[in-house]
Coordinates of C-alpha atoms in Angstrom, one line a residue:
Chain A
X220 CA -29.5 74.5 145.6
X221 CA -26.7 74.7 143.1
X222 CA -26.5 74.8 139.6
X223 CA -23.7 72.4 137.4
X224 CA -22.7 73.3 134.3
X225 CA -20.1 72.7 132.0
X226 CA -17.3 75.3 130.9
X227 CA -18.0 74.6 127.5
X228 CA -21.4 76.0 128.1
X229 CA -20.5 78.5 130.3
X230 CA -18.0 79.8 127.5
X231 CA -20.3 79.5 124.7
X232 CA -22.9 81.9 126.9
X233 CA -20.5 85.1 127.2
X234 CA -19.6 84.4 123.9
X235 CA -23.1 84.6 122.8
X236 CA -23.7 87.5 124.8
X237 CA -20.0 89.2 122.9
X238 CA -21.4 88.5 119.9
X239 CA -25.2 89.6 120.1
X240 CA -24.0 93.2 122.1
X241 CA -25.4 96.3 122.3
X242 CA -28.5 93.5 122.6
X243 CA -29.4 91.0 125.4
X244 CA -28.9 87.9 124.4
X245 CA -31.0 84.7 125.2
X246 CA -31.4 80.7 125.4
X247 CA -31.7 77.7 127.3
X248 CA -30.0 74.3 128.3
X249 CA -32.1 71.3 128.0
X250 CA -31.9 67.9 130.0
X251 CA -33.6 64.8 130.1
X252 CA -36.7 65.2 132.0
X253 CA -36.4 64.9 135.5
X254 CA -32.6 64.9 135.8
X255 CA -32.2 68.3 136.4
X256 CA -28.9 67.9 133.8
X257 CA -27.9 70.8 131.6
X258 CA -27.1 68.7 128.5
X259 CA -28.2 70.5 125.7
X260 CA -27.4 74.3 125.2
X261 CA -29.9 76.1 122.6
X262 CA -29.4 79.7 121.3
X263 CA -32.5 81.6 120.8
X264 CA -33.0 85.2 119.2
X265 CA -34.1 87.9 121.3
X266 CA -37.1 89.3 119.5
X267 CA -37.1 92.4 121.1
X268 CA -33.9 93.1 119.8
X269 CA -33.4 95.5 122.7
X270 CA -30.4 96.4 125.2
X271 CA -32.7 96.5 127.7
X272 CA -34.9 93.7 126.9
X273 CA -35.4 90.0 125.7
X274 CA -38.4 87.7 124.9
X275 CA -38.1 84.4 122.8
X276 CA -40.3 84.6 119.9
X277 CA -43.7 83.4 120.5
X278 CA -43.5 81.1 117.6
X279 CA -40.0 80.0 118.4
X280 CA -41.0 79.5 122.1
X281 CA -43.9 77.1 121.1
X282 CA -41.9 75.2 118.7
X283 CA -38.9 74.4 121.9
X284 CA -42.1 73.3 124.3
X285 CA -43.3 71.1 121.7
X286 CA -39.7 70.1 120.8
X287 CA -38.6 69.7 124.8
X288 CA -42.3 67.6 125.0
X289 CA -41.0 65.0 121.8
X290 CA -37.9 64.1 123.2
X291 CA -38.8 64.2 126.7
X292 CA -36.8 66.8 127.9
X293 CA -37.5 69.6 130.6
X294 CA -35.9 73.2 130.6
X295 CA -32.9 73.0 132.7
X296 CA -32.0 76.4 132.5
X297 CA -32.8 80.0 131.3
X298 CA -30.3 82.1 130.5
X299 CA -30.2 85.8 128.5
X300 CA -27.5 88.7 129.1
X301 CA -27.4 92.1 130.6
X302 CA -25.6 94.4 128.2
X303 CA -24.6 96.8 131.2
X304 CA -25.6 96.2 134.5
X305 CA -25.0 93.8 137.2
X306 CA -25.6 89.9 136.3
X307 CA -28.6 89.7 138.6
X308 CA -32.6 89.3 137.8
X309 CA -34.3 93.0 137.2
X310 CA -37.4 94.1 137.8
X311 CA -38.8 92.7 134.8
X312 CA -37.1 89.3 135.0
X313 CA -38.6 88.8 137.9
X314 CA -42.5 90.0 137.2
X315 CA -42.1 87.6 134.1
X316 CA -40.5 84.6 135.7
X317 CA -42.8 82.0 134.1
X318 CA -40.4 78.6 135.1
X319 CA -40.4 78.0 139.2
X320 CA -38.1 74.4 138.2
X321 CA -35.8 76.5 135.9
X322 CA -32.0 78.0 136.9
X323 CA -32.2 81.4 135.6
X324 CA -28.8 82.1 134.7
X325 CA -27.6 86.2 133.8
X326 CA -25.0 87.0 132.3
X327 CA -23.5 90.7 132.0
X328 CA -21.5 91.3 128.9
X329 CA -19.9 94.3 130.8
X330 CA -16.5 93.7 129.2
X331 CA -14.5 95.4 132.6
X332 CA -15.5 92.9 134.7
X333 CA -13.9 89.2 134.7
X334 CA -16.1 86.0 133.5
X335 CA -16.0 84.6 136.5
X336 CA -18.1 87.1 138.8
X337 CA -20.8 87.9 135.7
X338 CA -21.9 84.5 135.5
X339 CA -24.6 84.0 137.7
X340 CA -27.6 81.7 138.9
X341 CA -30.8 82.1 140.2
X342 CA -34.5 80.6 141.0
X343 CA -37.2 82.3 141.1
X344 CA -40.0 81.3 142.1
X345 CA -43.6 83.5 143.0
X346 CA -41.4 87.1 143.0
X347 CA -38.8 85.5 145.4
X348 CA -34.9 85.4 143.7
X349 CA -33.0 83.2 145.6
X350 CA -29.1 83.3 144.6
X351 CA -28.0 79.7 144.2
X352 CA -24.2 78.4 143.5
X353 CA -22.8 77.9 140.1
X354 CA -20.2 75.2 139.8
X355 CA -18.6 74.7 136.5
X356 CA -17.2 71.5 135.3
X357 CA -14.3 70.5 132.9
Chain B
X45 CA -67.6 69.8 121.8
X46 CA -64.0 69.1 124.0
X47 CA -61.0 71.1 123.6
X48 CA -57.7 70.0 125.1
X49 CA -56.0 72.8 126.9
X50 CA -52.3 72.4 127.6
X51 CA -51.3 74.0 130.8
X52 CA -48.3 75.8 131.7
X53 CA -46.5 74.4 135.2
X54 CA -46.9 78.1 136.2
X55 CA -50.4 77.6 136.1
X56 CA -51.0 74.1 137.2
X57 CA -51.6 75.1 141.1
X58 CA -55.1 75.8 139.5
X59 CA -55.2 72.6 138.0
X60 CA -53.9 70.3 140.7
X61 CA -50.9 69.7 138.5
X62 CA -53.1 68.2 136.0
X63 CA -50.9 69.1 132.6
X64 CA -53.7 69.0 130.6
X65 CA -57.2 69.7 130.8
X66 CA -60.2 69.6 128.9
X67 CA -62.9 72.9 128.3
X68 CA -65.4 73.9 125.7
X69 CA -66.4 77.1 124.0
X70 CA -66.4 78.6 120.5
X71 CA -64.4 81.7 120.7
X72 CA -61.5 82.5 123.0
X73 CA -63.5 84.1 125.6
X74 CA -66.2 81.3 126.1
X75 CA -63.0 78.9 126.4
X76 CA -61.2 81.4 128.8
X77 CA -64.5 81.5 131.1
X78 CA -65.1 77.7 131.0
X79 CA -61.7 77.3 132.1
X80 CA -61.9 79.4 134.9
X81 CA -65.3 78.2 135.8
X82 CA -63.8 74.7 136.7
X83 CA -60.1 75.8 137.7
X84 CA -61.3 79.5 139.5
X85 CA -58.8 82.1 139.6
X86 CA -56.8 81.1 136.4
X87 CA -58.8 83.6 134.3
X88 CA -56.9 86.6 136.4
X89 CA -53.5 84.7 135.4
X90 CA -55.1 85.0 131.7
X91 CA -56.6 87.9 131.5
X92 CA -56.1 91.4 132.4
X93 CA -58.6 94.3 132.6
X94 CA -60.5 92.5 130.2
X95 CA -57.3 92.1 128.2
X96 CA -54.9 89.1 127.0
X97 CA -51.7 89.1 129.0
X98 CA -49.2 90.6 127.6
X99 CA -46.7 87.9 128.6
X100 CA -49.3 85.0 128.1
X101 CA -48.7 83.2 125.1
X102 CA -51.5 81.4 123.6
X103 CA -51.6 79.3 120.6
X104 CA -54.5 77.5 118.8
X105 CA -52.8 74.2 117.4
X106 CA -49.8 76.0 116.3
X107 CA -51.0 79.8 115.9
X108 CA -50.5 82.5 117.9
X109 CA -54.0 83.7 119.0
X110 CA -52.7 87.0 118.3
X111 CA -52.7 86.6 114.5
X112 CA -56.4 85.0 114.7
X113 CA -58.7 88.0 116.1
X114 CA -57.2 87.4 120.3
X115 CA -60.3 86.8 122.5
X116 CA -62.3 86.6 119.3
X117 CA -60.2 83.5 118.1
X118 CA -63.0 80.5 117.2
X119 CA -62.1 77.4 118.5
X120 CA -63.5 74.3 116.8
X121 CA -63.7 70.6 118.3
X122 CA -60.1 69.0 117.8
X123 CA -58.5 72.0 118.0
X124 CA -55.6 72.1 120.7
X125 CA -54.9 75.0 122.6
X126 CA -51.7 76.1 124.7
X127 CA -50.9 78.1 126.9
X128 CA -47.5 79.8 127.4
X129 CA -46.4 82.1 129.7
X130 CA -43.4 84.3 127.7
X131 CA -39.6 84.1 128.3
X132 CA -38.8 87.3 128.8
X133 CA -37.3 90.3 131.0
X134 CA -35.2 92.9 130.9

């Protein structure tokens, strides 16, 4: 299990997660259905505007599923930031893990700590995190 | 009177895989207890001490069954209903 991922993407994510600090910040990447390809990289706000916390706006959450549906797409991968721990799932992320197909990719915005080791994948699936490898393409 | 219930892939164990199903009732509840009378065991995923989920989204066509009274939501033939589990952690 690995997950591919372009640096664009990659960049565009700690970015994100730069930007939205002190809060966790949150999104997916969408691919054609069944490829498993993270094509398409969408933003989405963190309506718990929290440190600690994220969750995609019900409303907003409905609208990508019925939006991923139309253009047959699937979620390819999950992705929010933790504003000061470790890049790896917490408690929470794991009790809520609601998509066993999904990557779930954390990123810490930690600023001491190089890109490189914050950037991190994961599935998991029924409670289980499994660590999986991230390679990023040019 | 046939409702058409999207399912979650979460959820669809219950459903062997099926990613849409079909139940009846009038109100929220009657729906949720239809559901789990044919697909047993996917009222607990729903449902908790009586409860929604907290982390279960679920909308009725394009609303939030939150903003239309929860369990009390009516349901009328036609409508759609889908069920979301939240994106969310800490």
């Amino acid at each position: 299990m690995s997950l591919t991922i372009s640096r664009a993407f990659v960049d565009a994510i700690i970015a994100q997660s730069r930007a939205e600090y002190p809060d966790e910040c949150c999104g997916v990447i969408l691919g054609p259905a069944g490829s498993g390809k993270a094509s398409r990289k969408k933003a989405m706000v963190n309506a718990a505007h929290s440190p600690t916390f994220y969750e995609f706006d019900p409303k907003d959450l409905l609208a990508l599923y019925r939006e991923v549906d139309d253009q047959d797409e699937e979620i390819v991968v999950i992705y929010h930031s933790h504003t000061e721990t470790e890049a790896y799932p917490s408690r929470t992320d794991i009790a809520y893990a609601g998509e066993p197909g999904a990557h779930y990719v954390l990123v810490s915005s930690r600023k001491e700590i190089a890109p490189a080791i914050e950037f991190r994948s994961y599935r998991i699936i029924d409670g289980v995190v499994t660590e999986e490898e991230v390679s990023i393409t040019d | 009177m046939s409702i058409e219930v999207r399912i979650p892939t979460i959820l669809r164990p219950f459903t062997k895989d099926q990613k849409a199903v079909a139940a009846s009732g009038a109100s929220l509840t009657a729906l949720i207890t239809d559901l789990d009378s044919q697909f047993p065991g996917i009222g607990d995923r729903l449902l908790e001490n009586g409860a929604l989920r907290r982390f279960i989204n679920i909308y009725i066509n394009d609303e939030d069954v939150r903003f239309l009274g929860g369990l009390e939501a009516q349901i009328k033939d036609g409508d759609s209903v889908t069920i979301l589990p939240a994106v969310a952690g800490g």
